[in-house]
mmCIF file of N, CA and C in Angstrom:
data_model
loop_
_atom_site.group_PDB
_atom_site.id
_atom_site.type_symbol
_atom_site.label_atom_id
_atom_site.label_comp_id
_atom_site.label_asym_id
_atom_site.label_seq_id
_atom_site.Cartn_x
_atom_site.Cartn_y
_atom_site.Cartn_z
ATOM 1 N N MET R 126 33.341 -8.982 92.403
ATOM 2 C CA MET R 126 33.857 -10.319 92.307
ATOM 3 C C MET R 126 35.195 -10.351 91.672
ATOM 4 N N GLN R 127 36.157 -11.222 92.097
ATOM 5 C CA GLN R 127 37.410 -11.274 91.469
ATOM 6 C C GLN R 127 37.648 -12.685 91.079
ATOM 7 N N PHE R 128 38.271 -12.812 89.866
ATOM 8 C CA PHE R 128 38.663 -14.192 89.339
ATOM 9 C C PHE R 128 40.156 -14.185 89.430
ATOM 10 N N GLN R 129 40.774 -15.221 90.049
ATOM 11 C CA GLN R 129 42.232 -15.360 90.232
ATOM 12 C C GLN R 129 42.635 -16.622 89.554
ATOM 13 N N ASN R 130 43.937 -16.551 89.160
ATOM 14 C CA ASN R 130 44.601 -17.769 88.696
ATOM 15 C C ASN R 130 45.950 -17.791 89.363
ATOM 16 N N ALA R 131 46.248 -18.863 90.109
ATOM 17 C CA ALA R 131 47.401 -19.018 90.890
ATOM 18 C C ALA R 131 47.654 -17.831 91.817
ATOM 19 N N GLY R 132 46.565 -17.258 92.374
ATOM 20 C CA GLY R 132 46.709 -16.160 93.269
ATOM 21 C C GLY R 132 46.847 -14.731 92.677
ATOM 22 N N SER R 133 46.855 -14.703 91.282
ATOM 23 C CA SER R 133 46.918 -13.470 90.685
ATOM 24 C C SER R 133 45.590 -12.942 90.113
ATOM 25 N N HIS R 134 45.270 -11.738 90.237
ATOM 26 C CA HIS R 134 44.087 -11.123 89.665
ATOM 27 C C HIS R 134 44.057 -11.311 88.153
ATOM 28 N N ILE R 135 42.994 -11.866 87.548
ATOM 29 C CA ILE R 135 42.923 -11.917 86.100
ATOM 30 C C ILE R 135 41.654 -11.219 85.568
ATOM 31 N N CYS R 136 40.598 -11.093 86.285
ATOM 32 C CA CYS R 136 39.325 -10.537 85.789
ATOM 33 C C CYS R 136 38.485 -10.209 86.987
ATOM 34 N N GLY R 137 37.527 -9.230 86.739
ATOM 35 C CA GLY R 137 36.581 -8.940 87.755
ATOM 36 C C GLY R 137 35.180 -9.298 87.163
ATOM 37 N N GLY R 138 34.220 -9.305 87.967
ATOM 38 C CA GLY R 138 32.845 -9.564 87.537
ATOM 39 C C GLY R 138 31.810 -8.868 88.595
ATOM 40 N N THR R 139 30.632 -8.894 88.112
ATOM 41 C CA THR R 139 29.578 -8.205 88.975
ATOM 42 C C THR R 139 28.547 -9.272 89.299
ATOM 43 N N LEU R 140 28.278 -9.439 90.549
ATOM 44 C CA LEU R 140 27.302 -10.383 91.154
ATOM 45 C C LEU R 140 25.877 -9.765 90.974
ATOM 46 N N LEU R 141 25.108 -10.444 90.061
ATOM 47 C CA LEU R 141 23.789 -9.914 89.846
ATOM 48 C C LEU R 141 22.723 -10.480 90.822
ATOM 49 N N ASP R 142 22.929 -11.697 91.271
ATOM 50 C CA ASP R 142 22.142 -12.360 92.304
ATOM 51 C C ASP R 142 22.998 -13.436 92.880
ATOM 52 N N ASN R 143 22.401 -14.315 93.647
ATOM 53 C CA ASN R 143 23.299 -15.280 94.426
ATOM 54 C C ASN R 143 23.940 -16.332 93.572
ATOM 55 N N THR R 144 23.572 -16.484 92.241
ATOM 56 C CA THR R 144 24.257 -17.451 91.406
ATOM 57 C C THR R 144 24.629 -16.897 89.990
ATOM 58 N N THR R 145 24.473 -15.609 89.825
ATOM 59 C CA THR R 145 24.793 -15.074 88.544
ATOM 60 C C THR R 145 25.849 -13.905 88.579
ATOM 61 N N VAL R 146 26.816 -14.110 87.769
ATOM 62 C CA VAL R 146 27.949 -13.087 87.646
ATOM 63 C C VAL R 146 27.999 -12.659 86.113
ATOM 64 N N VAL R 147 28.085 -11.403 85.869
ATOM 65 C CA VAL R 147 28.418 -10.895 84.501
ATOM 66 C C VAL R 147 29.845 -10.513 84.446
ATOM 67 N N THR R 148 30.530 -10.808 83.442
ATOM 68 C CA THR R 148 31.980 -10.537 83.256
ATOM 69 C C THR R 148 32.227 -10.447 81.842
ATOM 70 N N ALA R 149 33.494 -10.253 81.450
ATOM 71 C CA ALA R 149 33.983 -10.261 80.082
ATOM 72 C C ALA R 149 34.110 -11.776 79.687
ATOM 73 N N ALA R 150 33.777 -12.087 78.389
ATOM 74 C CA ALA R 150 33.953 -13.375 77.847
ATOM 75 C C ALA R 150 35.320 -13.871 77.791
ATOM 76 N N HIS R 151 36.270 -12.926 77.559
ATOM 77 C CA HIS R 151 37.681 -13.403 77.499
ATOM 78 C C HIS R 151 38.203 -13.869 78.863
ATOM 79 N N CYS R 152 37.422 -13.607 79.938
ATOM 80 C CA CYS R 152 37.798 -14.088 81.263
ATOM 81 C C CYS R 152 37.605 -15.655 81.299
ATOM 82 N N ALA R 153 36.722 -16.148 80.526
ATOM 83 C CA ALA R 153 36.548 -17.606 80.637
ATOM 84 C C ALA R 153 37.676 -18.421 80.011
ATOM 85 N N TYR R 154 38.616 -17.795 79.279
ATOM 86 C CA TYR R 154 39.808 -18.444 78.737
ATOM 87 C C TYR R 154 40.948 -18.440 79.620
ATOM 88 N N ALA R 155 40.947 -17.540 80.557
ATOM 89 C CA ALA R 155 42.182 -17.312 81.422
ATOM 90 C C ALA R 155 42.231 -18.101 82.724
ATOM 91 N N MET R 156 41.271 -18.905 83.013
ATOM 92 C CA MET R 156 41.208 -19.454 84.324
ATOM 93 C C MET R 156 41.452 -21.019 84.256
ATOM 94 N N GLU R 157 42.089 -21.542 85.276
ATOM 95 C CA GLU R 157 42.274 -22.919 85.410
ATOM 96 C C GLU R 157 41.454 -23.251 86.680
ATOM 97 N N PRO R 158 40.722 -24.371 86.710
ATOM 98 C CA PRO R 158 39.924 -24.691 87.948
ATOM 99 C C PRO R 158 40.823 -24.921 89.076
ATOM 100 N N ARG R 159 40.529 -24.290 90.174
ATOM 101 C CA ARG R 159 41.277 -24.476 91.402
ATOM 102 C C ARG R 159 40.679 -23.806 92.531
ATOM 103 N N GLU R 160 40.942 -24.154 93.736
ATOM 104 C CA GLU R 160 40.480 -23.430 94.968
ATOM 105 C C GLU R 160 41.697 -22.860 95.687
ATOM 106 N N ASP R 161 41.684 -21.525 95.768
ATOM 107 C CA ASP R 161 42.827 -20.870 96.408
ATOM 108 C C ASP R 161 42.264 -19.626 97.047
ATOM 109 N N GLN R 162 42.214 -19.633 98.312
ATOM 110 C CA GLN R 162 41.653 -18.468 99.083
ATOM 111 C C GLN R 162 42.800 -17.851 99.919
ATOM 112 N N GLN R 163 43.117 -16.622 99.593
ATOM 113 C CA GLN R 163 44.159 -15.939 100.332
ATOM 114 C C GLN R 163 43.747 -15.515 101.720
ATOM 115 N N SER R 164 42.718 -14.733 101.860
ATOM 116 C CA SER R 164 42.115 -14.301 103.040
ATOM 117 C C SER R 164 40.756 -13.698 102.784
ATOM 118 N N GLY R 165 39.905 -14.033 103.703
ATOM 119 C CA GLY R 165 38.469 -13.538 103.515
ATOM 120 C C GLY R 165 37.897 -14.099 102.251
ATOM 121 N N GLY R 166 36.817 -13.502 101.873
ATOM 122 C CA GLY R 166 36.164 -13.823 100.602
ATOM 123 C C GLY R 166 35.490 -15.173 100.638
ATOM 124 N N VAL R 167 34.875 -15.544 99.515
ATOM 125 C CA VAL R 167 34.093 -16.774 99.438
ATOM 126 C C VAL R 167 34.540 -17.532 98.141
ATOM 127 N N ILE R 168 34.691 -18.791 98.149
ATOM 128 C CA ILE R 168 34.971 -19.617 96.989
ATOM 129 C C ILE R 168 33.659 -20.192 96.531
ATOM 130 N N ALA R 169 33.417 -20.009 95.155
ATOM 131 C CA ALA R 169 32.167 -20.519 94.620
ATOM 132 C C ALA R 169 32.537 -21.264 93.311
ATOM 133 N N ALA R 170 31.928 -22.547 93.224
ATOM 134 C CA ALA R 170 32.152 -23.318 91.939
ATOM 135 C C ALA R 170 31.237 -22.745 90.861
ATOM 136 N N VAL R 171 31.744 -22.843 89.586
ATOM 137 C CA VAL R 171 31.074 -22.370 88.496
ATOM 138 C C VAL R 171 30.374 -23.563 87.890
ATOM 139 N N ALA R 172 29.069 -23.452 87.603
ATOM 140 C CA ALA R 172 28.269 -24.521 86.983
ATOM 141 C C ALA R 172 28.257 -24.454 85.500
ATOM 142 N N ALA R 173 28.174 -23.149 84.970
ATOM 143 C CA ALA R 173 28.130 -23.016 83.544
ATOM 144 C C ALA R 173 28.600 -21.630 83.164
ATOM 145 N N ILE R 174 29.221 -21.500 81.970
ATOM 146 C CA ILE R 174 29.659 -20.201 81.469
ATOM 147 C C ILE R 174 28.997 -20.034 80.114
ATOM 148 N N ILE R 175 28.164 -18.902 80.036
ATOM 149 C CA ILE R 175 27.461 -18.620 78.889
ATOM 150 C C ILE R 175 27.998 -17.315 78.174
ATOM 151 N N LYS R 176 28.771 -17.534 77.077
ATOM 152 C CA LYS R 176 29.371 -16.392 76.329
ATOM 153 C C LYS R 176 28.415 -15.897 75.344
ATOM 154 N N HIS R 177 28.431 -14.555 74.987
ATOM 155 C CA HIS R 177 27.707 -14.069 73.950
ATOM 156 C C HIS R 177 27.808 -14.857 72.686
ATOM 157 N N PRO R 178 26.774 -15.253 71.963
ATOM 158 C CA PRO R 178 26.975 -16.102 70.834
ATOM 159 C C PRO R 178 27.765 -15.454 69.722
ATOM 160 N N GLU R 179 27.965 -14.188 69.682
ATOM 161 C CA GLU R 179 28.802 -13.511 68.584
ATOM 162 C C GLU R 179 30.035 -12.995 69.221
ATOM 163 N N TYR R 180 30.424 -13.529 70.276
ATOM 164 C CA TYR R 180 31.751 -13.018 70.930
ATOM 165 C C TYR R 180 32.935 -13.380 69.956
ATOM 166 N N SER R 181 33.787 -12.422 69.755
ATOM 167 C CA SER R 181 34.966 -12.618 68.914
ATOM 168 C C SER R 181 36.179 -12.036 69.542
ATOM 169 N N ARG R 182 37.099 -12.890 69.833
ATOM 170 C CA ARG R 182 38.342 -12.442 70.501
ATOM 171 C C ARG R 182 39.178 -11.602 69.500
ATOM 172 N N ARG R 183 39.905 -10.778 70.128
ATOM 173 C CA ARG R 183 40.860 -9.936 69.281
ATOM 174 C C ARG R 183 41.755 -10.856 68.489
ATOM 175 N N LYS R 184 41.903 -10.591 67.283
ATOM 176 C CA LYS R 184 42.732 -11.484 66.300
ATOM 177 C C LYS R 184 44.248 -11.020 66.304
ATOM 178 N N SER R 185 44.447 -9.812 66.769
ATOM 179 C CA SER R 185 45.835 -9.292 66.709
ATOM 180 C C SER R 185 45.961 -8.212 67.710
ATOM 181 N N PRO R 186 47.198 -7.851 68.195
ATOM 182 C CA PRO R 186 47.399 -6.774 69.170
ATOM 183 C C PRO R 186 46.979 -5.491 68.656
ATOM 184 N N GLN R 187 46.816 -5.291 67.326
ATOM 185 C CA GLN R 187 46.405 -4.033 66.729
ATOM 186 C C GLN R 187 44.945 -3.800 66.866
ATOM 187 N N GLU R 188 44.139 -4.824 67.054
ATOM 188 C CA GLU R 188 42.710 -4.698 67.324
ATOM 189 C C GLU R 188 42.501 -4.213 68.756
ATOM 190 N N ARG R 189 41.820 -3.144 68.863
ATOM 191 C CA ARG R 189 41.728 -2.550 70.176
ATOM 192 C C ARG R 189 40.761 -3.257 71.147
ATOM 193 N N PHE R 190 39.686 -3.743 70.698
ATOM 194 C CA PHE R 190 38.712 -4.396 71.545
ATOM 195 C C PHE R 190 38.273 -5.750 70.951
ATOM 196 N N ALA R 191 37.758 -6.623 71.829
ATOM 197 C CA ALA R 191 37.068 -7.849 71.380
ATOM 198 C C ALA R 191 35.718 -7.374 71.090
ATOM 199 N N ILE R 192 34.905 -8.189 70.318
ATOM 200 C CA ILE R 192 33.501 -7.796 69.974
ATOM 201 C C ILE R 192 32.635 -8.651 70.932
ATOM 202 N N ASN R 193 31.564 -8.069 71.318
ATOM 203 C CA ASN R 193 30.557 -8.790 72.234
ATOM 204 C C ASN R 193 31.203 -9.520 73.395
ATOM 205 N N ASP R 194 32.165 -8.859 74.043
ATOM 206 C CA ASP R 194 33.030 -9.476 74.976
ATOM 207 C C ASP R 194 32.295 -9.449 76.392
ATOM 208 N N ILE R 195 31.218 -10.351 76.375
ATOM 209 C CA ILE R 195 30.434 -10.443 77.686
ATOM 210 C C ILE R 195 29.974 -11.937 77.885
ATOM 211 N N ALA R 196 29.975 -12.250 79.145
ATOM 212 C CA ALA R 196 29.554 -13.613 79.471
ATOM 213 C C ALA R 196 28.867 -13.639 80.904
ATOM 214 N N ILE R 197 28.046 -14.688 81.067
ATOM 215 C CA ILE R 197 27.436 -14.938 82.284
ATOM 216 C C ILE R 197 28.010 -16.119 82.842
ATOM 217 N N PHE R 198 28.414 -16.114 84.110
ATOM 218 C CA PHE R 198 28.955 -17.312 84.875
ATOM 219 C C PHE R 198 27.727 -17.643 85.809
ATOM 220 N N LYS R 199 27.275 -18.897 85.680
ATOM 221 C CA LYS R 199 26.204 -19.426 86.629
ATOM 222 C C LYS R 199 26.956 -20.205 87.717
ATOM 223 N N LEU R 200 26.801 -19.876 88.954
ATOM 224 C CA LEU R 200 27.511 -20.438 89.996
ATOM 225 C C LEU R 200 26.724 -21.672 90.497
ATOM 226 N N LEU R 201 27.540 -22.764 90.850
ATOM 227 C CA LEU R 201 26.977 -23.887 91.508
ATOM 228 C C LEU R 201 26.729 -23.624 92.922
ATOM 229 N N THR R 202 27.646 -22.819 93.597
ATOM 230 C CA THR R 202 27.565 -22.499 94.928
ATOM 231 C C THR R 202 26.962 -21.176 95.063
ATOM 232 N N PRO R 203 25.777 -21.003 95.720
ATOM 233 C CA PRO R 203 25.220 -19.684 95.797
ATOM 234 C C PRO R 203 26.018 -18.912 96.849
ATOM 235 N N ILE R 204 26.020 -17.536 96.535
ATOM 236 C CA ILE R 204 26.725 -16.528 97.377
ATOM 237 C C ILE R 204 25.633 -15.590 97.971
ATOM 238 N N GLY R 205 25.686 -15.577 99.272
ATOM 239 C CA GLY R 205 24.715 -14.679 99.984
ATOM 240 C C GLY R 205 25.253 -13.246 100.085
ATOM 241 N N GLU R 206 24.257 -12.331 100.309
ATOM 242 C CA GLU R 206 24.751 -10.885 100.629
ATOM 243 C C GLU R 206 25.231 -10.823 102.008
ATOM 244 N N THR R 207 26.223 -10.075 102.270
ATOM 245 C CA THR R 207 26.750 -9.828 103.611
ATOM 246 C C THR R 207 27.114 -8.389 103.715
ATOM 247 N N ASP R 208 27.749 -7.977 104.803
ATOM 248 C CA ASP R 208 28.182 -6.561 104.926
ATOM 249 C C ASP R 208 29.073 -6.188 103.833
ATOM 250 N N ASN R 209 29.882 -7.122 103.320
ATOM 251 C CA ASN R 209 30.854 -6.827 102.268
ATOM 252 C C ASN R 209 30.448 -7.348 100.885
ATOM 253 N N ILE R 210 29.441 -8.080 100.784
ATOM 254 C CA ILE R 210 28.971 -8.593 99.455
ATOM 255 C C ILE R 210 27.616 -8.120 99.108
ATOM 256 N N ARG R 211 27.389 -7.425 98.054
ATOM 257 C CA ARG R 211 26.127 -6.912 97.653
ATOM 258 C C ARG R 211 25.881 -7.289 96.161
ATOM 259 N N PHE R 212 24.573 -7.491 95.853
ATOM 260 C CA PHE R 212 24.223 -7.711 94.459
ATOM 261 C C PHE R 212 24.158 -6.362 93.709
ATOM 262 N N ALA R 213 24.460 -6.334 92.426
ATOM 263 C CA ALA R 213 24.375 -5.096 91.637
ATOM 264 C C ALA R 213 22.892 -4.668 91.673
ATOM 265 N N THR R 214 22.740 -3.321 91.630
ATOM 266 C CA THR R 214 21.382 -2.744 91.662
ATOM 267 C C THR R 214 21.050 -2.194 90.255
ATOM 268 N N PRO R 215 20.105 -2.605 89.575
ATOM 269 C CA PRO R 215 19.750 -2.123 88.221
ATOM 270 C C PRO R 215 19.454 -0.701 88.270
ATOM 271 N N SER R 216 19.685 -0.023 87.221
ATOM 272 C CA SER R 216 19.363 1.413 87.014
ATOM 273 C C SER R 216 17.905 1.656 87.187
ATOM 274 N N LYS R 217 17.542 2.718 87.786
ATOM 275 C CA LYS R 217 16.058 3.069 87.817
ATOM 276 C C LYS R 217 15.661 3.840 86.568
ATOM 277 N N ASP R 218 16.570 4.108 85.684
ATOM 278 C CA ASP R 218 16.303 4.889 84.460
ATOM 279 C C ASP R 218 15.417 3.848 83.497
ATOM 280 N N ASP R 219 14.349 4.316 83.202
ATOM 281 C CA ASP R 219 13.368 3.453 82.335
ATOM 282 C C ASP R 219 13.660 3.672 80.893
ATOM 283 N N GLY R 220 14.661 4.453 80.498
ATOM 284 C CA GLY R 220 14.901 4.628 79.091
ATOM 285 C C GLY R 220 15.438 3.389 78.385
ATOM 286 N N ASP R 221 15.066 3.277 77.250
ATOM 287 C CA ASP R 221 15.457 2.065 76.430
ATOM 288 C C ASP R 221 16.499 2.514 75.524
ATOM 289 N N LEU R 222 17.533 1.714 75.176
ATOM 290 C CA LEU R 222 18.471 1.898 74.126
ATOM 291 C C LEU R 222 17.886 1.522 72.815
ATOM 292 N N GLU R 223 18.379 2.244 71.800
ATOM 293 C CA GLU R 223 17.919 1.776 70.446
ATOM 294 C C GLU R 223 18.646 0.500 70.057
ATOM 295 N N ALA R 224 17.935 -0.260 69.144
ATOM 296 C CA ALA R 224 18.517 -1.509 68.684
ATOM 297 C C ALA R 224 19.928 -1.183 68.042
ATOM 298 N N ASN R 225 20.843 -2.147 68.271
ATOM 299 C CA ASN R 225 22.120 -2.086 67.794
ATOM 300 C C ASN R 225 22.919 -0.909 68.298
ATOM 301 N N SER R 226 22.575 -0.388 69.421
ATOM 302 C CA SER R 226 23.404 0.655 70.159
ATOM 303 C C SER R 226 24.725 0.014 70.611
ATOM 304 N N THR R 227 25.761 0.864 70.751
ATOM 305 C CA THR R 227 27.042 0.464 71.210
ATOM 306 C C THR R 227 27.089 0.754 72.694
ATOM 307 N N ALA R 228 27.543 -0.193 73.555
ATOM 308 C CA ALA R 228 27.682 0.068 74.923
ATOM 309 C C ALA R 228 29.026 -0.372 75.438
ATOM 310 N N ILE R 229 29.603 0.470 76.257
ATOM 311 C CA ILE R 229 30.848 0.141 76.774
ATOM 312 C C ILE R 229 30.765 0.198 78.337
ATOM 313 N N ALA R 230 31.314 -0.928 78.983
ATOM 314 C CA ALA R 230 31.268 -1.039 80.389
ATOM 315 C C ALA R 230 32.692 -1.358 80.913
ATOM 316 N N ALA R 231 32.845 -0.945 82.157
ATOM 317 C CA ALA R 231 34.105 -1.276 82.854
ATOM 318 C C ALA R 231 33.758 -2.077 84.069
ATOM 319 N N GLY R 232 34.760 -2.899 84.391
ATOM 320 C CA GLY R 232 34.436 -3.638 85.635
ATOM 321 C C GLY R 232 35.571 -4.628 85.921
#
């Protein structure tokens, strides 16, 4: 999933089901509401943005990462699977992470 502002890519996200996208919390600050479709794709309205309760933006350029930089976007408009759109598949690994483990994801 791609988030755009005035036709420019600003963030990506992963579609978990037809109304749930996981992305970086900082992406919620970079968007202005608009409908702009270049070609193909699907436009979906966002009903709610749920940021990690302990999300902390970088306070200076020297800080390398934001803390707990994750958010869920709940879509008002459901998106169905197609030949080009698929929901993320959870790992089949049954291993559990230890409490307070550090995780890094890209997307």
